[in-house]
mmCIF file of C-alpha atoms and ligand atoms in Angstrom:
data_model
loop_
_atom_site.group_PDB
_atom_site.id
_atom_site.type_symbol
_atom_site.label_atom_id
_atom_site.label_comp_id
_atom_site.label_asym_id
_atom_site.label_seq_id
_atom_site.Cartn_x
_atom_site.Cartn_y
_atom_site.Cartn_z
ATOM 1 C CA MET A 1 -55.367 24.307 57.576
ATOM 2 C CA SER A 2 -53.783 22.492 60.534
ATOM 3 C CA LYS A 3 -50.019 22.034 60.549
ATOM 4 C CA ILE A 4 -48.761 19.457 58.085
ATOM 5 C CA ASN A 5 -46.565 16.744 59.594
ATOM 6 C CA LEU A 6 -44.155 15.044 57.191
ATOM 7 C CA THR A 7 -42.503 12.837 59.835
ATOM 8 C CA PRO A 8 -45.389 10.809 61.273
ATOM 9 C CA LYS A 9 -44.459 7.993 63.672
ATOM 10 C CA SER A 10 -46.829 5.599 61.894
ATOM 11 C CA GLY A 11 -44.992 5.750 58.563
ATOM 12 C CA TYR A 12 -48.276 6.860 56.977
ATOM 13 C CA PHE A 13 -48.725 10.255 55.378
ATOM 14 C CA GLY A 14 -52.506 10.407 55.570
ATOM 15 C CA GLU A 15 -53.602 7.289 53.711
ATOM 16 C CA PHE A 16 -50.281 6.996 51.825
ATOM 17 C CA GLY A 17 -47.030 5.251 52.680
ATOM 18 C CA GLY A 18 -46.810 2.276 55.016
ATOM 19 C CA ASN A 19 -45.141 -1.047 54.451
ATOM 20 C CA PHE A 20 -46.626 -3.351 51.827
ATOM 21 C CA THR A 21 -43.775 -5.770 51.292
ATOM 22 C CA SER A 22 -42.958 -9.430 51.672
ATOM 23 C CA GLU A 23 -42.635 -10.494 55.311
ATOM 24 C CA LEU A 24 -39.103 -11.587 54.365
ATOM 25 C CA LEU A 25 -38.171 -7.908 54.379
ATOM 26 C CA TYR A 26 -39.781 -7.050 57.722
ATOM 27 C CA PRO A 27 -36.725 -7.709 59.920
ATOM 28 C CA ALA A 28 -34.487 -5.525 57.718
ATOM 29 C CA LEU A 29 -37.081 -2.748 57.484
ATOM 30 C CA PHE A 30 -37.764 -2.747 61.223
ATOM 31 C CA GLU A 31 -34.045 -2.657 61.971
ATOM 32 C CA LEU A 32 -33.650 0.224 59.546
ATOM 33 C CA ARG A 33 -36.553 2.130 61.118
ATOM 34 C CA LYS A 34 -34.998 1.701 64.546
ATOM 35 C CA VAL A 35 -31.502 2.736 63.512
ATOM 36 C CA PHE A 36 -32.703 5.673 61.418
ATOM 37 C CA SER A 37 -34.971 7.003 64.195
ATOM 38 C CA LYS A 38 -31.979 6.986 66.506
ATOM 39 C CA LEU A 39 -29.416 8.410 64.067
ATOM 40 C CA LYS A 40 -31.544 11.328 62.925
ATOM 41 C CA LYS A 41 -31.146 12.717 66.450
ATOM 42 C CA ASP A 42 -27.561 11.563 67.017
ATOM 43 C CA ARG A 43 -25.200 14.561 67.232
ATOM 44 C CA HIS A 44 -22.100 12.669 66.261
ATOM 45 C CA PHE A 45 -23.773 11.093 63.202
ATOM 46 C CA LEU A 46 -25.238 14.427 62.078
ATOM 47 C CA LYS A 47 -21.902 16.159 62.483
ATOM 48 C CA THR A 48 -20.157 13.568 60.307
ATOM 49 C CA TYR A 49 -22.949 13.766 57.728
ATOM 50 C CA ARG A 50 -22.859 17.578 57.595
ATOM 51 C CA GLY A 51 -19.075 17.415 57.282
ATOM 52 C CA TYR A 52 -19.406 15.306 54.130
ATOM 53 C CA LEU A 53 -22.153 17.576 52.763
ATOM 54 C CA GLY A 54 -19.825 20.519 53.183
ATOM 55 C CA SER A 55 -16.389 19.407 52.083
ATOM 56 C CA TYR A 56 -17.266 16.431 49.855
ATOM 57 C CA ALA A 57 -20.600 17.359 48.260
ATOM 58 C CA GLY A 58 -19.807 21.081 48.072
ATOM 59 C CA ARG A 59 -22.689 22.520 50.108
ATOM 60 C CA PRO A 60 -24.203 24.984 50.609
ATOM 61 C CA THR A 61 -25.199 25.323 46.950
ATOM 62 C CA PRO A 62 -25.887 28.874 45.758
ATOM 63 C CA LEU A 63 -29.305 30.405 45.235
ATOM 64 C CA TYR A 64 -28.741 32.150 41.920
ATOM 65 C CA PHE A 65 -30.746 35.175 40.823
ATOM 66 C CA ALA A 66 -31.287 34.431 37.122
ATOM 67 C CA SER A 67 -31.583 37.970 35.768
ATOM 68 C CA ASN A 68 -31.936 37.113 32.070
ATOM 69 C CA LEU A 69 -34.539 34.472 32.748
ATOM 70 C CA SER A 70 -36.285 36.923 35.097
ATOM 71 C CA ASP A 71 -36.497 39.634 32.405
ATOM 72 C CA PHE A 72 -37.748 37.071 29.914
ATOM 73 C CA ILE A 73 -40.454 35.633 32.198
ATOM 74 C CA GLY A 74 -41.424 38.954 33.784
ATOM 75 C CA CYS A 75 -40.830 38.297 37.506
ATOM 76 C CA ARG A 76 -37.926 37.548 39.862
ATOM 77 C CA VAL A 77 -36.587 34.026 39.293
ATOM 78 C CA TYR A 78 -34.080 32.288 41.541
ATOM 79 C CA LEU A 79 -32.480 28.922 40.817
ATOM 80 C CA LYS A 80 -31.425 26.645 43.681
ATOM 81 C CA ARG A 81 -28.265 25.208 42.177
ATOM 82 C CA GLU A 82 -28.356 21.504 43.048
ATOM 83 C CA ASP A 83 -26.599 20.919 39.719
ATOM 84 C CA LEU A 84 -23.479 22.107 41.533
ATOM 85 C CA VAL A 85 -23.550 19.292 44.060
ATOM 86 C CA ASN A 86 -20.635 16.931 43.395
ATOM 87 C CA GLY A 87 -21.845 14.384 40.828
ATOM 88 C CA GLY A 88 -24.208 16.866 39.188
ATOM 89 C CA SER A 89 -27.498 16.485 41.072
ATOM 90 C CA HIS A 90 -29.170 16.482 44.480
ATOM 91 C CA LYS A 91 -28.798 12.675 44.742
ATOM 92 C CA LEU A 92 -25.530 12.784 46.703
ATOM 93 C CA ASN A 93 -27.282 14.429 49.702
ATOM 94 C CA ASN A 94 -29.226 11.205 50.190
ATOM 95 C CA THR A 95 -26.543 8.692 49.221
ATOM 96 C CA LEU A 96 -23.983 10.154 51.649
ATOM 97 C CA GLY A 97 -26.548 9.920 54.449
ATOM 98 C CA GLN A 98 -27.563 6.354 53.684
ATOM 99 C CA VAL A 99 -24.014 5.112 53.134
ATOM 100 C CA LEU A 100 -22.997 6.557 56.509
ATOM 101 C CA LEU A 101 -26.023 4.857 58.050
ATOM 102 C CA THR A 102 -25.024 1.544 56.425
ATOM 103 C CA LYS A 103 -21.638 1.743 58.086
ATOM 104 C CA THR A 104 -23.396 2.098 61.433
ATOM 105 C CA LEU A 105 -25.410 -1.033 60.609
ATOM 106 C CA GLY A 106 -22.097 -2.858 60.130
ATOM 107 C CA LYS A 107 -22.999 -3.909 56.572
ATOM 108 C CA LYS A 108 -20.348 -3.893 53.864
ATOM 109 C CA GLU A 109 -22.343 -3.820 50.626
ATOM 110 C CA ILE A 110 -24.609 -1.172 49.144
ATOM 111 C CA ILE A 111 -27.024 -1.929 46.347
ATOM 112 C CA THR A 112 -29.087 0.642 44.520
ATOM 113 C CA GLU A 113 -31.052 1.273 41.349
ATOM 114 C CA THR A 114 -30.561 4.000 38.798
ATOM 115 C CA ALA A 115 -32.340 5.430 35.756
ATOM 116 C CA ALA A 116 -30.561 8.479 34.385
ATOM 117 C CA GLY A 117 -27.518 7.162 36.216
ATOM 118 C CA MET A 118 -27.396 10.069 38.659
ATOM 119 C CA ASN A 119 -28.317 7.964 41.689
ATOM 120 C CA GLY A 120 -25.917 5.243 40.534
ATOM 121 C CA VAL A 121 -23.048 7.703 40.254
ATOM 122 C CA ALA A 122 -23.874 9.405 43.555
ATOM 123 C CA THR A 123 -24.080 6.041 45.340
ATOM 124 C CA ALA A 124 -20.820 4.782 43.828
ATOM 125 C CA MET A 125 -19.120 8.024 44.918
ATOM 126 C CA ALA A 126 -20.358 7.826 48.495
ATOM 127 C CA ALA A 127 -19.509 4.118 48.686
ATOM 128 C CA ALA A 128 -15.985 4.758 47.391
ATOM 129 C CA ALA A 129 -15.435 7.643 49.789
ATOM 130 C CA LEU A 130 -16.639 5.612 52.759
ATOM 131 C CA GLY A 131 -15.112 2.276 51.810
ATOM 132 C CA LEU A 132 -18.108 0.069 50.949
ATOM 133 C CA THR A 133 -18.685 -2.086 47.860
ATOM 134 C CA CYS A 134 -21.530 -1.124 45.568
ATOM 135 C CA LYS A 135 -23.802 -2.783 42.980
ATOM 136 C CA VAL A 136 -26.011 -0.638 40.760
ATOM 137 C CA PHE A 137 -29.083 -2.185 39.108
ATOM 138 C CA MET A 138 -29.851 -0.473 35.817
ATOM 139 C CA GLY A 139 -32.441 -1.234 33.136
ATOM 140 C CA VAL A 140 -30.872 -2.164 29.789
ATOM 141 C CA ARG A 141 -32.846 0.576 28.009
ATOM 142 C CA ASP A 142 -31.586 3.186 30.443
ATOM 143 C CA MET A 143 -28.042 1.852 29.982
ATOM 144 C CA GLU A 144 -28.292 2.651 26.273
ATOM 145 C CA ARG A 145 -29.673 6.124 26.903
ATOM 146 C CA GLN A 146 -27.237 6.951 29.700
ATOM 147 C CA ARG A 147 -24.023 5.269 28.613
ATOM 148 C CA LEU A 148 -21.730 7.896 30.090
ATOM 149 C CA ASN A 149 -23.146 7.550 33.599
ATOM 150 C CA ALA A 150 -23.025 3.743 33.410
ATOM 151 C CA GLN A 151 -19.323 4.037 32.571
ATOM 152 C CA LYS A 152 -18.796 6.505 35.414
ATOM 153 C CA VAL A 153 -20.255 4.033 37.909
ATOM 154 C CA LYS A 154 -17.754 1.400 36.717
ATOM 155 C CA LEU A 155 -14.839 3.822 36.936
ATOM 156 C CA LEU A 156 -15.881 4.612 40.492
ATOM 157 C CA GLY A 157 -15.554 0.936 41.366
ATOM 158 C CA GLY A 158 -19.257 0.135 41.271
ATOM 159 C CA GLU A 159 -20.631 -2.929 39.527
ATOM 160 C CA ILE A 160 -23.472 -2.398 37.040
ATOM 161 C CA ILE A 161 -26.106 -5.145 37.044
ATOM 162 C CA PRO A 162 -28.065 -4.901 33.762
ATOM 163 C CA VAL A 163 -31.810 -5.511 34.216
ATOM 164 C CA LYS A 164 -33.649 -7.022 31.245
ATOM 165 C CA ARG A 165 -36.998 -7.844 32.874
ATOM 166 C CA GLY A 166 -40.114 -5.828 32.059
ATOM 167 C CA GLU A 167 -39.233 -2.863 29.915
ATOM 168 C CA GLY A 168 -35.656 -2.589 31.121
ATOM 169 C CA VAL A 169 -36.290 0.741 32.847
ATOM 170 C CA LEU A 170 -36.238 2.219 36.359
ATOM 171 C CA LYS A 171 -39.199 0.395 37.943
ATOM 172 C CA ASP A 172 -37.738 -2.941 36.739
ATOM 173 C CA ALA A 173 -34.370 -2.077 38.271
ATOM 174 C CA VAL A 174 -36.137 -1.326 41.593
ATOM 175 C CA SER A 175 -37.909 -4.713 41.508
ATOM 176 C CA GLU A 176 -34.701 -6.587 40.714
ATOM 177 C CA ALA A 177 -32.772 -4.783 43.457
ATOM 178 C CA MET A 178 -35.508 -5.721 45.973
ATOM 179 C CA VAL A 179 -35.173 -9.392 45.021
ATOM 180 C CA TYR A 180 -31.391 -9.251 45.512
ATOM 181 C CA TRP A 181 -31.884 -7.505 48.840
ATOM 182 C CA ILE A 182 -34.215 -10.237 50.119
ATOM 183 C CA ARG A 183 -31.550 -12.841 49.251
ATOM 184 C CA ASN A 184 -28.699 -10.913 50.895
ATOM 185 C CA ILE A 185 -30.496 -9.208 53.712
ATOM 186 C CA HIS A 186 -27.813 -9.702 56.370
ATOM 187 C CA THR A 187 -24.883 -8.339 54.416
ATOM 188 C CA CYS A 188 -26.298 -5.585 52.273
ATOM 189 C CA HIS A 189 -28.293 -2.348 52.465
ATOM 190 C CA TYR A 190 -30.642 -1.302 49.690
ATOM 191 C CA LEU A 191 -30.136 2.405 49.165
ATOM 192 C CA ILE A 192 -33.327 3.680 47.533
ATOM 193 C CA GLY A 193 -32.555 6.840 45.604
ATOM 194 C CA SER A 194 -35.809 8.715 46.129
ATOM 195 C CA THR A 195 -38.767 9.180 48.465
ATOM 196 C CA VAL A 196 -40.341 5.869 47.394
ATOM 197 C CA GLY A 197 -40.581 2.295 48.670
ATOM 198 C CA PRO A 198 -41.748 0.999 52.059
ATOM 199 C CA ASP A 199 -41.303 2.792 55.389
ATOM 200 C CA PRO A 200 -38.772 4.110 56.434
ATOM 201 C CA PHE A 201 -37.334 4.863 52.975
ATOM 202 C CA PRO A 202 -39.560 7.826 52.039
ATOM 203 C CA GLU A 203 -38.927 9.559 55.356
ATOM 204 C CA MET A 204 -35.230 8.756 55.215
ATOM 205 C CA ALA A 205 -34.691 10.186 51.714
ATOM 206 C CA ALA A 206 -36.720 13.277 52.687
ATOM 207 C CA PHE A 207 -34.608 13.720 55.823
ATOM 208 C CA PHE A 208 -31.347 13.633 53.877
ATOM 209 C CA GLN A 209 -32.732 16.016 51.239
ATOM 210 C CA LYS A 210 -34.185 18.590 53.609
ATOM 211 C CA ILE A 211 -30.923 20.533 53.485
ATOM 212 C CA ILE A 212 -32.104 21.939 50.110
ATOM 213 C CA GLY A 213 -35.104 23.733 51.617
ATOM 214 C CA PHE A 214 -33.243 24.681 54.780
ATOM 215 C CA GLU A 215 -30.563 26.507 52.770
ATOM 216 C CA THR A 216 -33.074 28.027 50.332
ATOM 217 C CA ARG A 217 -35.071 29.535 53.176
ATOM 218 C CA MET A 218 -32.024 31.228 54.684
ATOM 219 C CA GLN A 219 -30.730 32.378 51.309
ATOM 220 C CA ILE A 220 -33.997 33.888 50.075
ATOM 221 C CA PHE A 221 -34.410 35.781 53.346
ATOM 222 C CA GLN A 222 -30.853 37.089 53.038
ATOM 223 C CA GLN A 223 -31.305 38.166 49.424
ATOM 224 C CA GLU A 224 -34.941 39.302 49.320
ATOM 225 C CA LYS A 225 -36.069 39.591 52.956
ATOM 226 C CA ARG A 226 -39.292 37.746 52.143
ATOM 227 C CA LEU A 227 -40.656 34.319 51.305
ATOM 228 C CA PRO A 228 -41.026 33.219 47.682
ATOM 229 C CA GLY A 229 -44.529 33.277 46.218
ATOM 230 C CA LYS A 230 -43.962 30.063 44.296
ATOM 231 C CA ILE A 231 -41.557 27.145 44.459
ATOM 232 C CA ILE A 232 -41.337 24.889 41.429
ATOM 233 C CA ALA A 233 -39.758 21.438 41.389
ATOM 234 C CA CYS A 234 -39.819 18.569 38.915
ATOM 235 C CA GLY A 235 -40.054 15.027 40.103
ATOM 236 C CA SER A 236 -40.811 11.382 39.887
ATOM 237 C CA GLY A 237 -40.452 9.873 43.359
ATOM 238 C CA GLY A 238 -40.228 13.397 44.686
ATOM 239 C CA SER A 239 -36.970 13.601 46.634
ATOM 240 C CA ASN A 240 -35.783 16.947 45.236
ATOM 241 C CA ALA A 241 -39.305 18.368 45.485
ATOM 242 C CA ILE A 242 -39.885 17.242 49.073
ATOM 243 C CA GLY A 243 -36.308 18.309 49.800
ATOM 244 C CA ILE A 244 -37.158 21.926 49.034
ATOM 245 C CA PHE A 245 -40.914 21.944 49.819
ATOM 246 C CA GLN A 246 -40.705 20.696 53.390
ATOM 247 C CA ALA A 247 -39.133 23.928 54.681
ATOM 248 C CA PHE A 248 -42.105 25.893 53.287
ATOM 249 C CA VAL A 249 -44.978 23.458 53.640
ATOM 250 C CA ASN A 250 -46.534 25.330 56.561
ATOM 251 C CA ASP A 251 -46.106 28.766 54.929
ATOM 252 C CA SER A 252 -48.274 30.400 52.331
ATOM 253 C CA CYS A 253 -45.946 29.770 49.320
ATOM 254 C CA GLU A 254 -47.515 28.021 46.393
ATOM 255 C CA LEU A 255 -45.770 24.671 45.796
ATOM 256 C CA ILE A 256 -45.801 23.399 42.222
ATOM 257 C CA PHE A 257 -44.779 19.863 41.314
ATOM 258 C CA VAL A 258 -44.087 19.214 37.635
ATOM 259 C CA GLU A 259 -44.282 15.644 36.361
ATOM 260 C CA GLY A 260 -43.554 14.280 32.913
ATOM 261 C CA ALA A 261 -46.717 14.191 30.769
ATOM 262 C CA GLU A 262 -45.644 10.685 29.715
ATOM 263 C CA SER A 263 -45.475 9.484 33.349
ATOM 264 C CA ALA A 264 -48.068 11.682 35.086
ATOM 265 C CA ALA A 265 -49.105 9.613 38.100
ATOM 266 C CA LEU A 266 -50.786 12.526 39.927
ATOM 267 C CA SER A 267 -52.572 14.082 36.971
ATOM 268 C CA SER A 268 -53.694 10.816 35.326
ATOM 269 C CA GLY A 269 -53.199 8.105 37.971
ATOM 270 C CA SER A 270 -54.940 6.909 41.123
ATOM 271 C CA ALA A 271 -54.059 5.519 44.550
ATOM 272 C CA GLY A 272 -52.665 1.992 44.624
ATOM 273 C CA ILE A 273 -49.919 -0.194 46.020
ATOM 274 C CA PHE A 274 -46.579 -0.093 44.232
ATOM 275 C CA GLN A 275 -43.154 -1.357 45.273
ATOM 276 C CA GLY A 276 -43.963 -1.547 48.956
ATOM 277 C CA THR A 277 -45.943 1.630 49.494
ATOM 278 C CA LYS A 278 -49.429 3.052 49.028
ATOM 279 C CA THR A 279 -49.223 5.967 46.662
ATOM 280 C CA TYR A 280 -50.386 7.552 43.395
ATOM 281 C CA ILE A 281 -49.607 5.327 40.443
ATOM 282 C CA LEU A 282 -50.466 5.013 36.770
ATOM 283 C CA GLN A 283 -52.322 1.702 36.699
ATOM 284 C CA ASP A 284 -54.564 -0.309 34.421
ATOM 285 C CA GLU A 285 -57.877 -1.882 35.470
ATOM 286 C CA TYR A 286 -55.978 -4.817 37.044
ATOM 287 C CA GLY A 287 -53.774 -2.602 39.217
ATOM 288 C CA MET A 288 -50.721 -3.265 37.025
ATOM 289 C CA ASP A 289 -48.476 -0.299 36.317
ATOM 290 C CA ARG A 290 -48.841 1.291 32.902
ATOM 291 C CA LYS A 291 -45.978 1.875 30.512
ATOM 292 C CA THR A 292 -44.338 5.316 30.713
ATOM 293 C CA THR A 293 -42.328 6.980 27.950
ATOM 294 C CA SER A 294 -40.675 10.049 29.417
ATOM 295 C CA ARG A 295 -37.390 10.921 27.699
ATOM 296 C CA ALA A 296 -36.004 12.151 30.985
ATOM 297 C CA ALA A 297 -34.965 8.753 32.351
ATOM 298 C CA GLY A 298 -35.127 10.121 35.895
ATOM 299 C CA LEU A 299 -38.827 10.963 35.529
ATOM 300 C CA ASN A 300 -39.797 7.752 33.753
ATOM 301 C CA TYR A 301 -41.353 6.070 36.793
ATOM 302 C CA PRO A 302 -45.081 5.231 37.056
ATOM 303 C CA ALA A 303 -45.523 6.267 40.705
ATOM 304 C CA ARG A 304 -45.021 9.301 42.953
ATOM 305 C CA GLY A 305 -43.740 8.999 46.522
ATOM 306 C CA PRO A 306 -46.187 8.914 49.451
ATOM 307 C CA GLN A 307 -45.372 12.408 50.760
ATOM 308 C CA ILE A 308 -46.022 13.943 47.337
ATOM 309 C CA SER A 309 -49.252 11.939 47.061
ATOM 310 C CA TYR A 310 -50.320 13.137 50.509
ATOM 311 C CA LEU A 311 -49.606 16.817 49.805
ATOM 312 C CA TYR A 312 -51.404 16.524 46.482
ATOM 313 C CA LYS A 313 -54.487 14.924 48.014
ATOM 314 C CA LEU A 314 -54.526 17.639 50.701
ATOM 315 C CA GLY A 315 -54.405 20.268 47.987
ATOM 316 C CA ARG A 316 -51.147 21.655 49.391
ATOM 317 C CA ILE A 317 -49.220 21.120 46.169
ATOM 318 C CA LYS A 318 -50.378 21.708 42.635
ATOM 319 C CA ALA A 319 -49.479 19.146 39.953
ATOM 320 C CA GLU A 320 -48.575 20.229 36.437
ATOM 321 C CA THR A 321 -47.357 18.232 33.460
ATOM 322 C CA VAL A 322 -44.764 18.990 30.798
ATOM 323 C CA ASN A 323 -44.157 16.808 27.763
ATOM 324 C CA ASN A 324 -40.877 15.683 26.158
ATOM 325 C CA ARG A 325 -40.993 18.341 23.443
ATOM 326 C CA GLU A 326 -41.519 21.208 25.885
ATOM 327 C CA ALA A 327 -38.721 19.896 28.112
ATOM 328 C CA VAL A 328 -36.213 19.926 25.250
ATOM 329 C CA ALA A 329 -37.341 23.440 24.228
ATOM 330 C CA ALA A 330 -36.766 24.567 27.834
ATOM 331 C CA PHE A 331 -33.275 23.071 27.703
ATOM 332 C CA ARG A 332 -32.384 25.216 24.706
ATOM 333 C CA GLU A 333 -33.987 28.324 26.184
ATOM 334 C CA THR A 334 -32.150 27.986 29.505
ATOM 335 C CA VAL A 335 -28.816 27.500 27.754
ATOM 336 C CA ARG A 336 -29.472 30.548 25.573
ATOM 337 C CA LEU A 337 -30.611 32.823 28.410
ATOM 338 C CA GLU A 338 -28.395 31.762 31.295
ATOM 339 C CA GLY A 339 -25.574 29.644 29.879
ATOM 340 C CA LEU A 340 -26.649 26.792 32.141
ATOM 341 C CA LEU A 341 -27.185 23.207 30.958
ATOM 342 C CA PRO A 342 -30.092 21.767 32.973
ATOM 343 C CA ALA A 343 -30.807 18.043 33.275
ATOM 344 C CA LEU A 344 -33.832 16.995 31.196
ATOM 345 C CA GLU A 345 -35.657 16.286 34.460
ATOM 346 C CA THR A 346 -34.990 19.845 35.658
ATOM 347 C CA CYS A 347 -36.177 21.127 32.257
ATOM 348 C CA HIS A 348 -39.712 20.078 33.219
ATOM 349 C CA ALA A 349 -39.763 22.613 36.060
ATOM 350 C CA LEU A 350 -38.214 25.261 33.786
ATOM 351 C CA ALA A 351 -40.693 24.493 30.978
ATOM 352 C CA TYR A 352 -43.626 25.151 33.306
ATOM 353 C CA LEU A 353 -42.117 28.531 34.162
ATOM 354 C CA LEU A 354 -41.482 29.371 30.488
ATOM 355 C CA ARG A 355 -45.019 28.342 29.535
ATOM 356 C CA ASN A 356 -46.335 30.958 31.973
ATOM 357 C CA LYS A 357 -44.135 33.772 30.704
ATOM 358 C CA GLY A 358 -45.793 37.148 31.161
ATOM 359 C CA LYS A 359 -48.446 35.853 33.562
ATOM 360 C CA PHE A 360 -46.757 36.810 36.849
ATOM 361 C CA SER A 361 -46.512 40.191 38.540
ATOM 362 C CA GLN A 362 -43.079 41.861 38.169
ATOM 363 C CA LYS A 363 -42.429 41.577 41.906
ATOM 364 C CA GLU A 364 -43.399 37.923 42.230
ATOM 365 C CA LEU A 365 -40.586 35.791 43.653
ATOM 366 C CA ILE A 366 -40.193 32.334 42.183
ATOM 367 C CA VAL A 367 -37.670 29.689 43.193
ATOM 368 C CA VAL A 368 -36.977 26.786 40.827
ATOM 369 C CA ASN A 369 -35.178 23.791 42.238
ATOM 370 C CA PHE A 370 -32.444 23.319 39.624
ATOM 371 C CA SER A 371 -32.108 19.627 40.459
ATOM 372 C CA GLY A 372 -29.260 18.650 38.148
ATOM 373 C CA ARG A 373 -26.989 19.382 35.233
ATOM 374 C CA GLY A 374 -27.595 18.212 31.690
ATOM 375 C CA ASP A 375 -24.273 16.852 30.456
ATOM 376 C CA LYS A 376 -25.767 13.350 30.602
ATOM 377 C CA ASP A 377 -28.582 14.441 28.257
ATOM 378 C CA MET A 378 -26.530 16.084 25.510
ATOM 379 C CA GLU A 379 -26.926 13.142 23.125
ATOM 380 C CA THR A 380 -30.700 13.001 23.583
ATOM 381 C CA VAL A 381 -31.123 16.743 23.120
ATOM 382 C CA LEU A 382 -28.894 16.931 20.036
ATOM 383 C CA LYS A 383 -30.796 14.071 18.384
ATOM 384 C CA ILE A 384 -34.116 15.960 18.526
HETATM 385 C C1 PLP B 401 -33.242 11.697 39.906
HETATM 386 C C2 PLP B 401 -33.493 13.045 39.430
HETATM 387 C C3 PLP B 401 -34.779 13.642 39.507
HETATM 388 C C4 PLP B 401 -36.000 12.909 39.947
HETATM 389 O O1 PLP B 401 -35.951 12.292 41.178
HETATM 390 P P1 PLP B 401 -36.702 12.865 42.455
HETATM 391 O O2 PLP B 401 -36.494 11.832 43.487
HETATM 392 O O3 PLP B 401 -38.155 13.021 42.078
HETATM 393 O O4 PLP B 401 -36.079 14.152 42.787
HETATM 394 C C5 PLP B 401 -34.900 14.955 39.113
HETATM 395 N N1 PLP B 401 -33.849 15.665 38.640
HETATM 396 C C6 PLP B 401 -32.616 15.115 38.541
HETATM 397 C C7 PLP B 401 -31.494 15.940 38.000
HETATM 398 C C8 PLP B 401 -32.399 13.799 38.922
HETATM 399 O O5 PLP B 401 -31.170 13.275 38.827
#
């Protein structure tokens, strides 16, 4: 296979990606593309960004050899501990980058969307640390499910904008945030929390998340002196998955992407246009998005990002699904074996591993991207 390029100049990853938005957004998107293309090579910007990743976010995160889980599964399992990033998930890697970029644009307000609340919290943190104001659009159903994180955003000085339209979930919050952005295009930056949306957002989120794979590669070589056989990541938009996959995409490692069975856009969807980009989406015969019912709010999104769609279509990543019940079982199993509380999203990656217990060779090396911690999901898990 020829080398895979995840930073194409065109903004298209194969047939996926691009810019399918209202022309009202073109000036802001073109400006963003220009500024981002410059900043990603700017030494001063990168130094500041890496400084925040180190002393504010707490990087590098450890690559933990999970010995109990390894014995149980029957191979060597490592967990990349993104749950230890300040705020409790990988989201802060991206929000710090985009908030710094917003300052360069001279804009004073950040808006974003959130589902499980992790992106909302991570954005409010970065905005507070860097002195910008912040509005977080959140579906009313997600606000009920993730009360603690909604309160955290407020404590951090962010304003929560409840979104009632549609089903009151993540995709509705994204739509509402886009409308607000169009109206306030000169004063505010829309910080998209994952590798979704029109160009340059998918590339930008992937750029700020690539630190995960960069560190993992060095750490696994230090600890095992070889590449992993498999890398497993959960995902909706795909930012934590692309974050770790991109460092290995041109190696022989098997890359496994686990989506929620109740929102399985790769396994049960098809290509279409959604929220500004061409990508895999769960759609009905009219091209409208179908309802999703994943309990992990962060996975409850009907589309994948364009890079994930591209790698899937190429056959470079394998898609697997895990349902709500299996995810909760994996939560309990991980707590029992390792004393770690994974986020329900992360539990999807762990559930795939647990389902395949006993099927790997003893020597096989597997890395799971442990995308976040599960404190936010305690109520949901205890109710089941
Ligand atoms: C947001 C989130 C995800 C899903 O988002 P991606 O962009 O697909 O990574 C997964 N795990 C956790 C802990 C999250 O907070």
